[in-house]
Amino acid sequence: MTLPDAPSSPAGADRTFQVDLRGLVDLLSHHLYSSPRVYLRELLQNAVDALTARHALEPAAPAGAFGIRLYADGSAVRVEDDGVGLTEADVHSFLATIGRSSKRAEQVAEQRGDFIGQFGIGLLSCFLVADEIHVVSRSARTPDAPAVEWRGRGDGSYTIRTLRSSARPRPGTTVTLTPRADAGEWTRPTQVRALATHFGSLLRHPVTFDDCSGGPGAAVNPEPAPWARTYPTPGARSRALAAYGEDVLGFTPLDTIELDLPAVGLKGIACVLPQAVPAGRRHGHRVHVKGMLLSEQADEILPEWAFFVRCVVDAESLRPTASRESLYEDDTLAAVRDALAERLRAWIARAAASDPDLLARFLHVHHLAVKSLAVHDDEILRMLLPWLPFETTDGHTTLDEFARTHRTVLVTSSVEEFRQVAAIASAAGLGVVNGGYTYDRELVHRLPEIRPQTSVADLDPATLTAHLDPVDRETELAAAAYLARAREALAVFDCDVVLRTFQPASAPALLVDSREARHERTRSQLAREQEGGLWGDILGALRQEAPRAQLILNQLNPLVRTAVAIDEPELARTSAEALYGQAALLSRRPLRPAESSLINRSFLDLLAHALRKDH
């Protein structure tokens, strides 16, 4: 990299950085700001901060005495404010020095919360849509000071001159932009008005827009924020807040939660989504700072578990980042996040205590969100666990209803395990909950904390088998030869074969094989294959007796009674393989390649046997 020759200066003397303004504007447009549209937000923000300083200078001025006026006619965009204004010295110091903020220079660091912008680079955003910025300002702090004009250009040059007082008879500032040809998308009158409404609808100072067509200017923010208005009844207030949430967020909320944190000057609403969303998916929230829209995607204002709401808030004490498009992560934001989370918990508690219909609608849509909250929040667990729906052998029901009929609640570790045993466990009178979904198994195991009289245990094959009725001794002896051939045929799958009676009689066989058992058998197989090597030693050290799968044949099923009476060895083997394959398919777990091959082979063998018999 070659640097241009610098003027000679004494050795060791300080030198000043030379700033390439075009390069800096390009940096802002590609890395700091998300879109050129932010130029209008920055102009509004500067005007609001100037009005804030003017009110501090003249505290007796009535509300609404000072305002902001926007003009756009397609050839220019102009923003006028009645703010504190600038003297010629201020213009030299603040408009001609990149990165310096007049709010800092006025030694109001202790009052920085009064201002939206604090980084001193906002005016540069205007170069995203214009090659020249024209500023005329007159100071309210020095009433006899003349108006001053500043013209800044995109090549980094600027001019300053003093004007006659008639050029700006009242204190305040006017900023005029002449748009570039490629910036028409952002500077058309309709777009300027839309952007002003988008960013400034909740500003506390009056803002008007005029398209220079000769008609009266239109108010950009004709009413205060809905939570700042008064209503005749609580019901009217609730309906108004819900209507505002629907208008701004684009959906009809299931319910609206009013938010109010006086310590940080935060007010707003949280709208409960009427449709379920994937667990962990975080919605962006609409955050205003002192009335100015900061972001529509501020997901950091709520904890991750609160994905069932979207918020619209206006805050006084939250700090924006340099781009003013997101929130600065600090202790204040962390405290706000915790406080808003507590408001959501309180809403759930009120619904549980006083509005069961609302709670039922909420849980029907957002039970997964509540389950994720209950896992980490003991208060919500105690309050809502009995109300949460689960998949059980009694159908979809709440744990409270399920525990009334089952003193011992069994829970599976996977969805496939539940599907294997659900029908048979129900017929045997066992109460089983599907613990294969996110959070479910952990939550079911915490049920005794709410209902001490209920016990919870993991379902294992031995528990289920113990509830199936054995066959009589004569039947067992008559089927011994068939069972031996079936065990031999299925040995490759580490599967035992037993004969029992159970309901429903329409089920010929049940395959009991947990995921943990399959993993252990796989590990044992790897240990045998790697015997003698490093991995074989490691796996061998972990070796346990591999649990076997179990194919339970139902003696009540007519097909099984016919099969166990088969004398022909090959046909007996094929029928056992077919029963295993059918039971594996009913378990709905992924099939291993060997199992798929077995199902195909047994089907073809049975078909061939049937065809030979017909001939």
Coordinates of C-alpha atoms in Angstrom, one line a residue:
M1 CA 0.0 0.0 0.0
T2 CA 1.5 3.4 -1.1
L3 CA 0.7 6.5 0.8
P4 CA 0.8 10.0 -0.8
D5 CA 3.6 12.2 0.2
A6 CA 2.8 14.4 3.2
P7 CA 3.9 18.0 3.7
S8 CA 7.2 18.2 5.4
S9 CA 6.9 18.8 9.2
P10 CA 9.3 18.6 12.1
A11 CA 10.2 15.1 13.2
G12 CA 7.8 13.7 15.8
A13 CA 5.2 16.4 15.1
D14 CA 1.5 15.4 15.3
R15 CA -0.4 15.0 12.0
T16 CA -4.1 14.9 11.2
F17 CA -5.9 11.9 9.5
Q18 CA -7.1 12.6 6.0
V19 CA -10.6 11.2 5.6
D20 CA -11.9 10.0 2.2
L21 CA -15.5 11.0 2.6
R22 CA -16.8 9.0 -0.3
G23 CA -15.1 5.9 1.0
L24 CA -16.6 6.6 4.5
V25 CA -20.1 7.0 3.0
D26 CA -19.7 3.7 1.1
L27 CA -18.6 2.1 4.4
L28 CA -21.7 3.4 6.1
S29 CA -24.0 2.3 3.4
H30 CA -22.7 -1.3 3.2
H31 CA -21.8 -2.0 6.8
L32 CA -23.5 0.3 9.2
Y33 CA -26.9 1.1 7.8
S34 CA -29.3 -1.5 6.4
S35 CA -30.8 0.7 3.8
P36 CA -30.6 4.3 2.3
R37 CA -34.0 4.9 3.8
V38 CA -32.4 5.6 7.2
Y39 CA -31.4 9.1 6.0
L40 CA -34.9 10.4 6.9
R41 CA -34.7 8.7 10.4
E42 CA -31.4 10.4 11.0
L43 CA -32.8 13.8 10.0
L44 CA -35.8 13.3 12.2
Q45 CA -33.6 12.2 15.1
N46 CA -31.4 15.3 14.8
A47 CA -34.5 17.5 14.7
V48 CA -36.0 15.7 17.8
D49 CA -32.7 16.1 19.7
A50 CA -32.6 19.8 18.8
L51 CA -36.2 20.2 20.1
T52 CA -35.3 18.4 23.3
A53 CA -32.4 20.9 23.8
R54 CA -34.8 23.8 23.0
H55 CA -37.3 22.6 25.7
A56 CA -34.4 22.3 28.2
L57 CA -33.4 25.9 27.3
E58 CA -37.0 27.1 27.6
P59 CA -38.8 24.8 30.0
A60 CA -41.8 27.2 30.3
A61 CA -42.7 26.8 26.6
P62 CA -46.1 25.0 26.2
A63 CA -46.2 21.5 24.9
G64 CA -46.4 21.5 21.1
A65 CA -44.9 25.0 20.8
F66 CA -42.0 23.6 18.8
G67 CA -42.3 21.1 16.0
I68 CA -40.9 19.5 12.9
R69 CA -42.0 20.1 9.3
L70 CA -41.2 17.9 6.3
Y71 CA -41.4 18.9 2.7
A72 CA -40.9 16.9 -0.5
D73 CA -41.8 17.7 -4.0
G74 CA -39.7 15.2 -6.0
S75 CA -36.9 17.7 -6.6
A76 CA -35.8 18.2 -3.0
V77 CA -36.4 17.0 0.6
R78 CA -36.5 19.6 3.3
V79 CA -36.7 19.1 7.1
E80 CA -37.3 22.1 9.3
D81 CA -37.3 22.1 13.1
D82 CA -37.8 24.7 15.9
G83 CA -34.9 23.3 17.9
V84 CA -32.0 24.9 19.6
G85 CA -30.1 25.7 16.4
L86 CA -26.4 26.4 15.8
T87 CA -24.1 29.3 15.8
E88 CA -21.3 29.8 13.2
A89 CA -18.9 28.4 15.8
D90 CA -21.1 25.4 16.3
V91 CA -21.3 24.7 12.6
H92 CA -17.5 24.8 12.3
S93 CA -17.2 22.5 15.2
F94 CA -20.0 20.0 14.6
L95 CA -21.0 19.9 11.0
A96 CA -17.5 20.1 9.6
T97 CA -16.0 17.5 12.0
I98 CA -16.9 13.9 11.4
G99 CA -17.9 11.9 14.5
R100 CA -18.3 14.8 16.9
S101 CA -21.7 15.2 18.5
S102 CA -23.0 18.6 19.6
K103 CA -24.7 16.9 22.4
R104 CA -21.4 15.8 23.9
A105 CA -19.8 19.1 23.2
E106 CA -22.4 20.9 25.2
Q107 CA -21.2 18.8 28.2
V108 CA -24.5 17.0 28.8
A109 CA -23.0 13.6 29.2
E110 CA -24.9 13.2 32.4
Q111 CA -28.1 14.0 30.4
R112 CA -27.4 11.8 27.4
G113 CA -30.5 9.9 28.1
D114 CA -32.5 12.9 26.9
F115 CA -31.2 12.4 23.4
I116 CA -31.7 9.7 20.8
G117 CA -28.5 10.1 18.8
Q118 CA -25.1 10.1 20.6
F119 CA -22.6 9.2 17.9
G120 CA -22.3 12.4 15.7
I121 CA -22.3 10.6 12.3
G122 CA -26.0 10.7 11.5
L123 CA -25.9 13.6 9.0
L124 CA -23.5 11.6 6.8
S125 CA -26.4 9.2 6.1
C126 CA -27.8 11.9 3.9
F127 CA -25.0 11.3 1.4
L128 CA -26.6 7.9 0.7
V129 CA -29.3 9.8 -1.3
A130 CA -27.8 13.2 -2.1
D131 CA -24.4 14.6 -3.2
E132 CA -25.0 17.9 -1.3
I133 CA -26.5 18.8 2.1
H134 CA -27.6 22.3 2.6
V135 CA -28.1 23.5 6.3
V136 CA -29.4 26.8 7.5
S137 CA -29.5 27.3 11.2
R138 CA -30.0 30.0 13.8
S139 CA -29.2 29.5 17.5
A140 CA -31.8 29.9 20.3
R141 CA -29.0 30.1 22.9
T142 CA -27.6 33.3 21.3
P143 CA -30.7 35.2 20.1
D144 CA -28.7 38.0 18.4
A145 CA -26.5 35.6 16.5
P146 CA -27.2 35.7 12.7
A147 CA -28.3 32.7 10.7
V148 CA -25.5 30.6 9.3
E149 CA -25.4 28.4 6.1
W150 CA -23.4 25.2 5.7
R151 CA -23.1 23.3 2.4
G152 CA -21.4 20.0 2.5
R153 CA -20.6 17.9 -0.6
G154 CA -19.9 14.3 -1.1
D155 CA -16.4 14.9 -2.2
G156 CA -15.5 16.1 1.3
S157 CA -15.6 19.9 0.7
Y158 CA -17.9 22.3 2.4
T159 CA -18.6 26.1 2.6
I160 CA -19.9 28.2 5.5
R161 CA -21.3 31.7 5.3
T162 CA -23.3 34.1 7.5
L163 CA -26.7 35.1 6.3
R164 CA -29.0 38.0 7.0
S165 CA -31.4 37.4 9.9
S166 CA -34.3 37.3 7.5
A167 CA -32.9 34.1 5.9
R168 CA -34.0 32.3 9.1
P169 CA -36.0 34.7 11.3
R170 CA -36.7 32.2 14.1
P171 CA -34.3 29.8 15.9
G172 CA -34.1 26.4 14.5
T173 CA -32.5 24.4 11.6
T174 CA -33.5 23.6 8.0
V175 CA -31.8 20.8 6.2
T176 CA -32.3 20.5 2.4
L177 CA -31.3 17.6 0.2
T178 CA -31.2 17.6 -3.6
P179 CA -31.5 13.9 -4.4
R180 CA -29.3 12.1 -6.8
A181 CA -31.0 10.6 -9.9
D182 CA -30.5 7.1 -8.5
A183 CA -32.2 8.0 -5.2
G184 CA -35.7 8.6 -6.5
E185 CA -37.0 5.4 -4.8
W186 CA -36.3 7.0 -1.4
T187 CA -37.1 10.7 -2.0
R188 CA -40.4 10.7 -3.8
P189 CA -43.1 12.6 -1.8
T190 CA -45.2 9.4 -1.1
Q191 CA -42.1 7.6 0.0
V192 CA -40.9 10.4 2.3
R193 CA -44.3 10.6 3.9
A194 CA -44.4 6.8 4.4
L195 CA -40.9 6.8 5.9
A196 CA -41.8 9.6 8.2
T197 CA -44.9 7.7 9.4
H198 CA -42.9 4.5 9.7
F199 CA -40.1 6.0 11.9
G200 CA -41.9 8.9 13.6
S201 CA -45.5 7.8 14.3
L202 CA -44.9 7.7 18.1
L203 CA -42.7 10.9 18.4
R204 CA -43.7 13.2 21.2
H205 CA -43.2 16.4 19.2
P206 CA -45.6 17.4 16.4
V207 CA -44.4 16.3 13.0
T208 CA -46.2 17.4 9.7
F209 CA -45.6 16.5 6.1
D210 CA -46.2 18.7 3.0
D211 CA -45.9 17.6 -0.6
C212 CA -45.8 21.2 -1.8
S213 CA -49.0 20.8 -3.8
G214 CA -50.6 23.7 -2.2
G215 CA -52.8 21.8 0.3
P216 CA -52.3 21.8 4.1
G217 CA -49.6 19.7 5.7
A218 CA -50.7 16.4 7.1
A219 CA -49.9 15.3 10.6
V220 CA -47.4 12.4 10.7
N221 CA -48.2 11.6 14.4
P222 CA -51.6 13.0 15.0
E223 CA -52.2 10.9 18.2
P224 CA -50.0 9.8 21.1
A225 CA -49.1 6.2 21.5
P226 CA -52.2 4.1 22.3
W227 CA -50.9 3.2 25.8
A228 CA -50.5 7.0 26.5
R229 CA -54.2 7.8 25.8
T230 CA -57.1 7.6 28.2
Y231 CA -60.2 5.4 27.6
P232 CA -63.6 5.4 29.1
T233 CA -63.4 1.7 30.3
P234 CA -60.7 -1.0 30.8
G235 CA -62.5 -3.0 28.0
A236 CA -62.2 0.0 25.6
R237 CA -58.5 0.3 26.5
S238 CA -57.9 -3.5 25.9
R239 CA -59.7 -3.4 22.5
A240 CA -57.7 -0.3 21.4
L241 CA -54.4 -1.9 22.3
A242 CA -55.4 -5.1 20.5
A243 CA -56.4 -3.1 17.4
Y244 CA -53.1 -1.2 17.4
G245 CA -51.2 -4.5 17.7
E246 CA -53.1 -5.9 14.8
D247 CA -52.5 -2.8 12.7
V248 CA -48.8 -2.7 13.4
L249 CA -47.9 -6.4 13.5
G250 CA -50.3 -7.7 11.0
F251 CA -52.2 -10.4 13.0
T252 CA -55.1 -10.6 15.4
P253 CA -53.6 -11.3 18.8
L254 CA -54.9 -14.2 20.9
D255 CA -54.5 -11.7 23.8
T256 CA -52.7 -8.4 24.4
I257 CA -50.5 -7.9 27.5
E258 CA -49.8 -4.3 28.5
L259 CA -46.2 -3.6 29.4
D260 CA -45.1 -0.8 31.8
L261 CA -41.6 -0.5 33.4
P262 CA -41.5 2.9 35.0
A263 CA -37.9 2.5 36.1
V264 CA -36.6 2.7 32.5
G265 CA -39.5 4.6 31.0
L266 CA -40.8 1.6 29.0
K267 CA -44.4 1.3 27.8
G268 CA -45.9 -0.9 25.2
I269 CA -47.8 -4.2 24.5
A270 CA -47.0 -7.8 23.9
C271 CA -49.3 -9.6 21.5
V272 CA -49.8 -13.3 21.9
L273 CA -49.4 -15.0 18.5
P274 CA -52.6 -16.8 17.3
Q275 CA -50.5 -19.6 15.7
A276 CA -47.8 -21.9 16.9
V277 CA -44.2 -21.2 15.9
P278 CA -41.2 -23.6 15.9
A279 CA -39.5 -23.9 19.3
G280 CA -36.6 -21.5 19.6
R281 CA -37.6 -19.4 16.6
R282 CA -37.3 -15.8 17.8
H283 CA -39.5 -13.1 16.4
G284 CA -38.3 -9.5 16.0
H285 CA -39.9 -7.0 18.2
R286 CA -40.8 -3.4 17.3
V287 CA -38.7 -1.1 19.6
H288 CA -39.0 2.7 19.7
V289 CA -36.5 4.8 21.7
K290 CA -38.1 8.1 22.9
G291 CA -40.8 7.7 20.2
M292 CA -38.4 7.1 17.3
L293 CA -38.6 3.6 15.7
L294 CA -35.3 1.9 16.3
S295 CA -35.9 -1.6 14.9
E296 CA -38.6 -4.0 13.9
Q297 CA -36.3 -7.0 14.5
A298 CA -35.1 -6.4 18.0
D299 CA -35.2 -10.0 19.3
E300 CA -32.8 -9.3 22.2
I301 CA -35.5 -7.5 24.3
L302 CA -37.1 -10.8 25.4
P303 CA -35.7 -14.1 26.4
E304 CA -35.5 -17.0 23.9
W305 CA -38.4 -18.9 25.5
A306 CA -40.9 -16.0 24.9
F307 CA -41.3 -16.9 21.2
F308 CA -45.1 -16.9 21.6
V309 CA -45.4 -13.1 21.7
R310 CA -44.4 -10.1 19.6
C311 CA -43.9 -6.7 21.3
V312 CA -44.2 -3.1 20.4
V313 CA -42.5 -0.9 23.0
D314 CA -41.3 2.6 23.5
A315 CA -38.4 3.1 26.0
E316 CA -36.5 6.0 27.4
S317 CA -33.3 4.4 28.8
L318 CA -32.4 1.8 26.3
R319 CA -29.2 2.6 24.3
P320 CA -29.1 2.2 20.5
T321 CA -26.0 0.9 18.8
A322 CA -24.0 3.2 16.4
S323 CA -26.3 2.4 13.5
R324 CA -29.4 3.0 15.7
E325 CA -30.9 -0.1 14.2
S326 CA -30.5 -2.4 17.2
L327 CA -30.1 -2.3 21.0
Y328 CA -26.8 -2.1 22.8
E329 CA -26.3 -5.1 25.1
D330 CA -25.7 -3.7 28.6
D331 CA -27.0 -4.1 32.2
T332 CA -30.0 -2.0 31.5
L333 CA -31.1 -4.2 28.6
A334 CA -30.5 -7.3 30.6
A335 CA -32.7 -5.9 33.4
V336 CA -35.4 -4.9 31.0
R337 CA -35.4 -8.4 29.5
D338 CA -35.8 -10.0 32.9
A339 CA -38.6 -7.6 33.9
L340 CA -40.5 -8.2 30.7
A341 CA -40.1 -12.0 31.2
E342 CA -41.7 -11.5 34.6
R343 CA -44.6 -9.7 33.1
L344 CA -45.2 -12.6 30.7
R345 CA -45.1 -15.1 33.7
A346 CA -47.6 -12.9 35.5
W347 CA -50.0 -12.9 32.5
I348 CA -49.9 -16.8 32.4
A349 CA -50.5 -16.9 36.2
R350 CA -53.5 -14.6 35.8
A351 CA -55.0 -16.7 33.0
A352 CA -54.5 -19.9 35.0
A353 CA -56.2 -18.3 38.0
S354 CA -59.1 -16.4 36.5
D355 CA -59.6 -17.2 32.8
P356 CA -59.4 -20.9 32.1
D357 CA -60.9 -20.5 28.6
L358 CA -58.1 -18.1 27.6
L359 CA -55.6 -20.5 29.1
A360 CA -57.0 -23.4 27.2
R361 CA -56.8 -21.5 23.9
F362 CA -53.3 -20.4 24.7
L363 CA -52.1 -23.9 25.6
H364 CA -53.7 -25.4 22.6
V365 CA -51.6 -23.2 20.4
H366 CA -48.4 -22.6 22.4
H367 CA -48.0 -25.7 24.7
L368 CA -44.5 -26.3 23.4
A369 CA -43.5 -22.7 24.3
V370 CA -44.9 -23.2 27.8
K371 CA -43.2 -26.6 28.2
S372 CA -39.9 -25.0 27.4
L373 CA -40.6 -22.3 30.0
A374 CA -41.7 -24.9 32.6
V375 CA -38.5 -26.8 32.3
H376 CA -36.5 -23.8 33.6
D377 CA -39.1 -22.0 35.7
D378 CA -40.4 -23.8 38.8
E379 CA -43.3 -21.4 39.3
I380 CA -44.6 -22.0 35.8
L381 CA -44.1 -25.7 36.3
R382 CA -46.2 -25.8 39.5
M383 CA -48.8 -23.6 37.9
L384 CA -49.3 -25.1 34.4
L385 CA -47.9 -28.6 34.3
P386 CA -51.2 -30.2 35.3
W387 CA -52.9 -28.2 32.4
L388 CA -50.4 -29.1 29.7
P389 CA -51.5 -31.7 27.0
F390 CA -49.5 -34.8 26.4
E391 CA -49.9 -37.8 24.1
T392 CA -50.9 -40.8 26.3
T393 CA -52.4 -44.2 26.0
D394 CA -55.7 -42.5 26.9
G395 CA -55.3 -40.1 24.0
H396 CA -54.3 -36.5 24.1
T397 CA -55.0 -35.3 27.6
T398 CA -53.6 -33.2 30.4
L399 CA -51.4 -34.8 33.0
D400 CA -53.8 -33.9 35.7
E401 CA -56.6 -35.9 34.1
F402 CA -54.2 -38.8 33.2
A403 CA -52.8 -39.0 36.8
R404 CA -56.4 -39.3 38.2
T405 CA -56.8 -42.7 36.6
H406 CA -53.2 -43.9 36.7
R407 CA -51.4 -43.8 40.1
T408 CA -48.2 -45.0 38.3
V409 CA -47.4 -43.1 35.1
L410 CA -44.9 -44.7 32.7
V411 CA -43.1 -42.6 30.2
T412 CA -41.3 -43.7 27.0
S413 CA -38.0 -42.3 25.9
S414 CA -38.9 -42.0 22.2
V415 CA -41.9 -41.6 19.9
E416 CA -41.2 -44.9 18.2
E417 CA -41.2 -46.7 21.5
F418 CA -44.5 -45.2 22.4
R419 CA -46.0 -46.2 19.1
Q420 CA -44.8 -49.8 19.6
V421 CA -46.5 -50.3 22.9
A422 CA -49.4 -47.9 23.0
A423 CA -52.2 -50.2 21.9
I424 CA -51.0 -53.2 24.0
A425 CA -50.2 -51.1 27.0
S426 CA -53.7 -49.5 26.9
A427 CA -55.3 -52.9 26.7
A428 CA -53.2 -54.1 29.6
G429 CA -54.4 -51.1 31.7
L430 CA -51.0 -49.4 31.8
G431 CA -50.8 -45.6 31.8
V432 CA -48.0 -44.6 29.3
V433 CA -47.1 -41.1 28.2
N434 CA -45.1 -40.4 25.0
G435 CA -41.9 -38.8 26.3
G436 CA -40.3 -38.6 22.9
Y437 CA -41.2 -35.0 22.1
T438 CA -39.1 -32.1 23.2
Y439 CA -39.3 -31.4 27.0
D440 CA -42.0 -34.1 27.6
R441 CA -40.1 -36.8 29.3
E442 CA -38.3 -34.3 31.6
L443 CA -41.6 -32.6 32.5
V444 CA -43.5 -35.9 33.2
H445 CA -40.8 -37.0 35.6
R446 CA -41.4 -33.8 37.6
L447 CA -45.1 -34.6 38.0
P448 CA -44.6 -35.9 41.6
E449 CA -43.5 -32.5 42.6
I450 CA -47.0 -31.3 41.9
R451 CA -48.9 -34.5 42.7
P452 CA -46.9 -36.4 45.4
Q453 CA -49.4 -39.3 45.3
T454 CA -48.4 -40.1 41.7
S455 CA -45.2 -42.0 40.8
V456 CA -43.4 -41.8 37.5
A457 CA -41.1 -44.4 35.9
D458 CA -39.5 -45.0 32.6
L459 CA -41.1 -47.8 30.6
D460 CA -38.8 -50.7 30.0
P461 CA -39.5 -54.0 28.1
A462 CA -39.6 -56.0 31.4
T463 CA -42.4 -53.8 32.7
L464 CA -44.5 -54.3 29.6
T465 CA -43.8 -58.0 29.4
A466 CA -44.7 -58.6 33.0
H467 CA -48.2 -57.3 32.3
L468 CA -48.8 -59.7 29.4
D469 CA -50.4 -63.0 30.3
P470 CA -48.4 -66.2 29.8
V471 CA -49.8 -69.1 27.9
D472 CA -50.6 -72.5 29.6
R473 CA -47.9 -75.1 29.8
E474 CA -49.4 -77.4 27.2
T475 CA -49.6 -74.6 24.6
E476 CA -46.0 -73.6 25.4
L477 CA -44.7 -77.1 24.9
A478 CA -46.7 -77.5 21.6
A479 CA -45.1 -74.3 20.2
A480 CA -41.6 -75.1 21.5
A481 CA -40.3 -76.4 18.1
Y482 CA -41.6 -73.4 16.3
L483 CA -40.2 -70.9 18.8
A484 CA -36.8 -72.6 18.5
R485 CA -36.8 -72.2 14.7
A486 CA -38.0 -68.6 15.1
R487 CA -35.2 -67.7 17.5
E488 CA -32.6 -69.3 15.2
A489 CA -34.0 -67.3 12.2
L490 CA -33.9 -64.0 14.2
A491 CA -30.7 -64.5 16.0
V492 CA -29.0 -62.2 13.5
F493 CA -31.1 -59.3 15.0
D494 CA -30.3 -60.3 18.6
C495 CA -34.0 -61.0 19.0
D496 CA -35.6 -63.4 21.4
V497 CA -39.1 -64.9 20.6
V498 CA -41.7 -65.6 23.3
L499 CA -45.4 -66.6 23.2
R500 CA -47.9 -64.6 25.3
T501 CA -51.6 -63.6 25.2
F502 CA -52.6 -59.9 25.1
Q503 CA -55.2 -57.6 23.7
P504 CA -56.0 -56.5 21.1
A505 CA -56.3 -60.0 19.6
S506 CA -55.9 -58.4 16.1
A507 CA -52.2 -57.7 16.8
P508 CA -50.2 -60.8 15.9
A509 CA -46.9 -59.7 17.4
L510 CA -45.2 -57.0 19.3
L511 CA -41.5 -56.0 18.9
V512 CA -40.1 -54.6 22.1
D513 CA -36.8 -53.0 21.3
S514 CA -35.6 -49.7 22.8
R515 CA -33.3 -47.2 21.1
E516 CA -30.8 -47.7 24.0
A517 CA -30.8 -51.4 23.4
R518 CA -30.1 -51.0 19.7
H519 CA -27.3 -48.6 20.4
E520 CA -25.7 -51.0 22.9
R521 CA -25.9 -53.9 20.4
T522 CA -24.3 -51.7 17.7
R523 CA -21.5 -50.8 20.1
S524 CA -21.0 -54.4 21.0
Q525 CA -20.8 -55.4 17.3
L526 CA -18.2 -52.7 16.7
A527 CA -16.2 -53.9 19.6
R528 CA -16.2 -57.4 18.1
E529 CA -15.2 -56.1 14.7
Q530 CA -12.4 -54.0 16.2
E531 CA -11.1 -56.6 18.5
G532 CA -7.4 -56.3 19.1
G533 CA -7.1 -52.7 18.0
L534 CA -7.2 -49.5 19.9
W535 CA -10.9 -48.9 19.3
G536 CA -11.6 -52.5 20.2
D537 CA -9.9 -52.0 23.6
I538 CA -11.8 -48.8 24.3
L539 CA -15.2 -50.3 23.3
G540 CA -14.4 -53.5 25.1
A541 CA -13.8 -51.6 28.3
L542 CA -17.3 -50.2 28.0
R543 CA -18.8 -53.6 27.1
Q544 CA -21.9 -54.6 28.9
E545 CA -24.3 -57.5 28.3
A546 CA -26.1 -56.3 25.2
P547 CA -29.9 -56.2 25.8
R548 CA -31.8 -58.2 23.4
A549 CA -34.9 -57.3 21.4
Q550 CA -38.0 -59.4 22.0
L551 CA -40.6 -60.5 19.5
I552 CA -43.8 -61.3 21.5
L553 CA -46.2 -63.5 19.6
N554 CA -49.9 -63.2 20.5
Q555 CA -51.5 -66.6 21.1
L556 CA -54.9 -64.9 20.8
N557 CA -54.3 -64.1 17.2
P558 CA -55.6 -66.7 14.7
L559 CA -52.6 -66.2 12.4
V560 CA -50.1 -66.9 15.2
R561 CA -52.0 -70.0 16.3
T562 CA -51.7 -71.3 12.7
A563 CA -48.0 -70.4 12.5
V564 CA -46.9 -72.1 15.7
A565 CA -48.4 -75.4 14.4
I566 CA -46.3 -75.4 11.2
D567 CA -44.1 -78.5 10.9
E568 CA -42.2 -77.6 7.8
P569 CA -38.9 -76.0 8.9
E570 CA -38.4 -73.6 6.1
L571 CA -42.0 -72.4 6.2
A572 CA -41.8 -71.9 9.9
R573 CA -38.6 -69.9 9.5
T574 CA -40.2 -67.7 6.8
S575 CA -43.3 -67.1 8.8
A576 CA -41.2 -66.0 11.8
E577 CA -39.3 -63.6 9.6
A578 CA -42.6 -62.2 8.2
L579 CA -44.0 -61.7 11.7
Y580 CA -40.8 -59.9 12.8
G581 CA -40.9 -57.7 9.7
Q582 CA -44.6 -56.8 10.2
A583 CA -43.9 -55.9 13.9
A584 CA -40.9 -53.8 12.9
L585 CA -43.0 -51.9 10.4
L586 CA -45.7 -51.2 13.0
S587 CA -43.0 -49.8 15.3
R588 CA -42.5 -46.9 12.8
R589 CA -38.8 -46.8 13.5
P590 CA -36.2 -46.6 10.7
L591 CA -35.5 -50.0 9.3
R592 CA -32.0 -51.3 9.0
P593 CA -30.9 -52.6 5.6
A594 CA -30.9 -56.2 6.9
E595 CA -34.5 -55.8 8.1
S596 CA -35.7 -54.3 4.8
S597 CA -34.1 -57.3 3.0
L598 CA -35.7 -59.7 5.4
I599 CA -39.2 -58.2 4.8
N600 CA -38.8 -58.5 1.0
R601 CA -37.4 -62.0 1.2
S602 CA -40.1 -63.3 3.5
F603 CA -42.9 -61.8 1.4
L604 CA -41.5 -63.5 -1.8
D605 CA -41.0 -66.8 0.0
L606 CA -44.5 -66.8 1.4
L607 CA -45.9 -65.9 -2.0
A608 CA -43.9 -68.7 -3.7
H609 CA -45.1 -71.2 -1.1
A610 CA -48.7 -70.1 -1.6
L611 CA -48.4 -70.5 -5.4
R612 CA -46.8 -73.9 -5.1
K613 CA -49.6 -75.0 -2.8
D614 CA -52.3 -73.9 -5.3
H615 CA -50.7 -76.1 -7.9

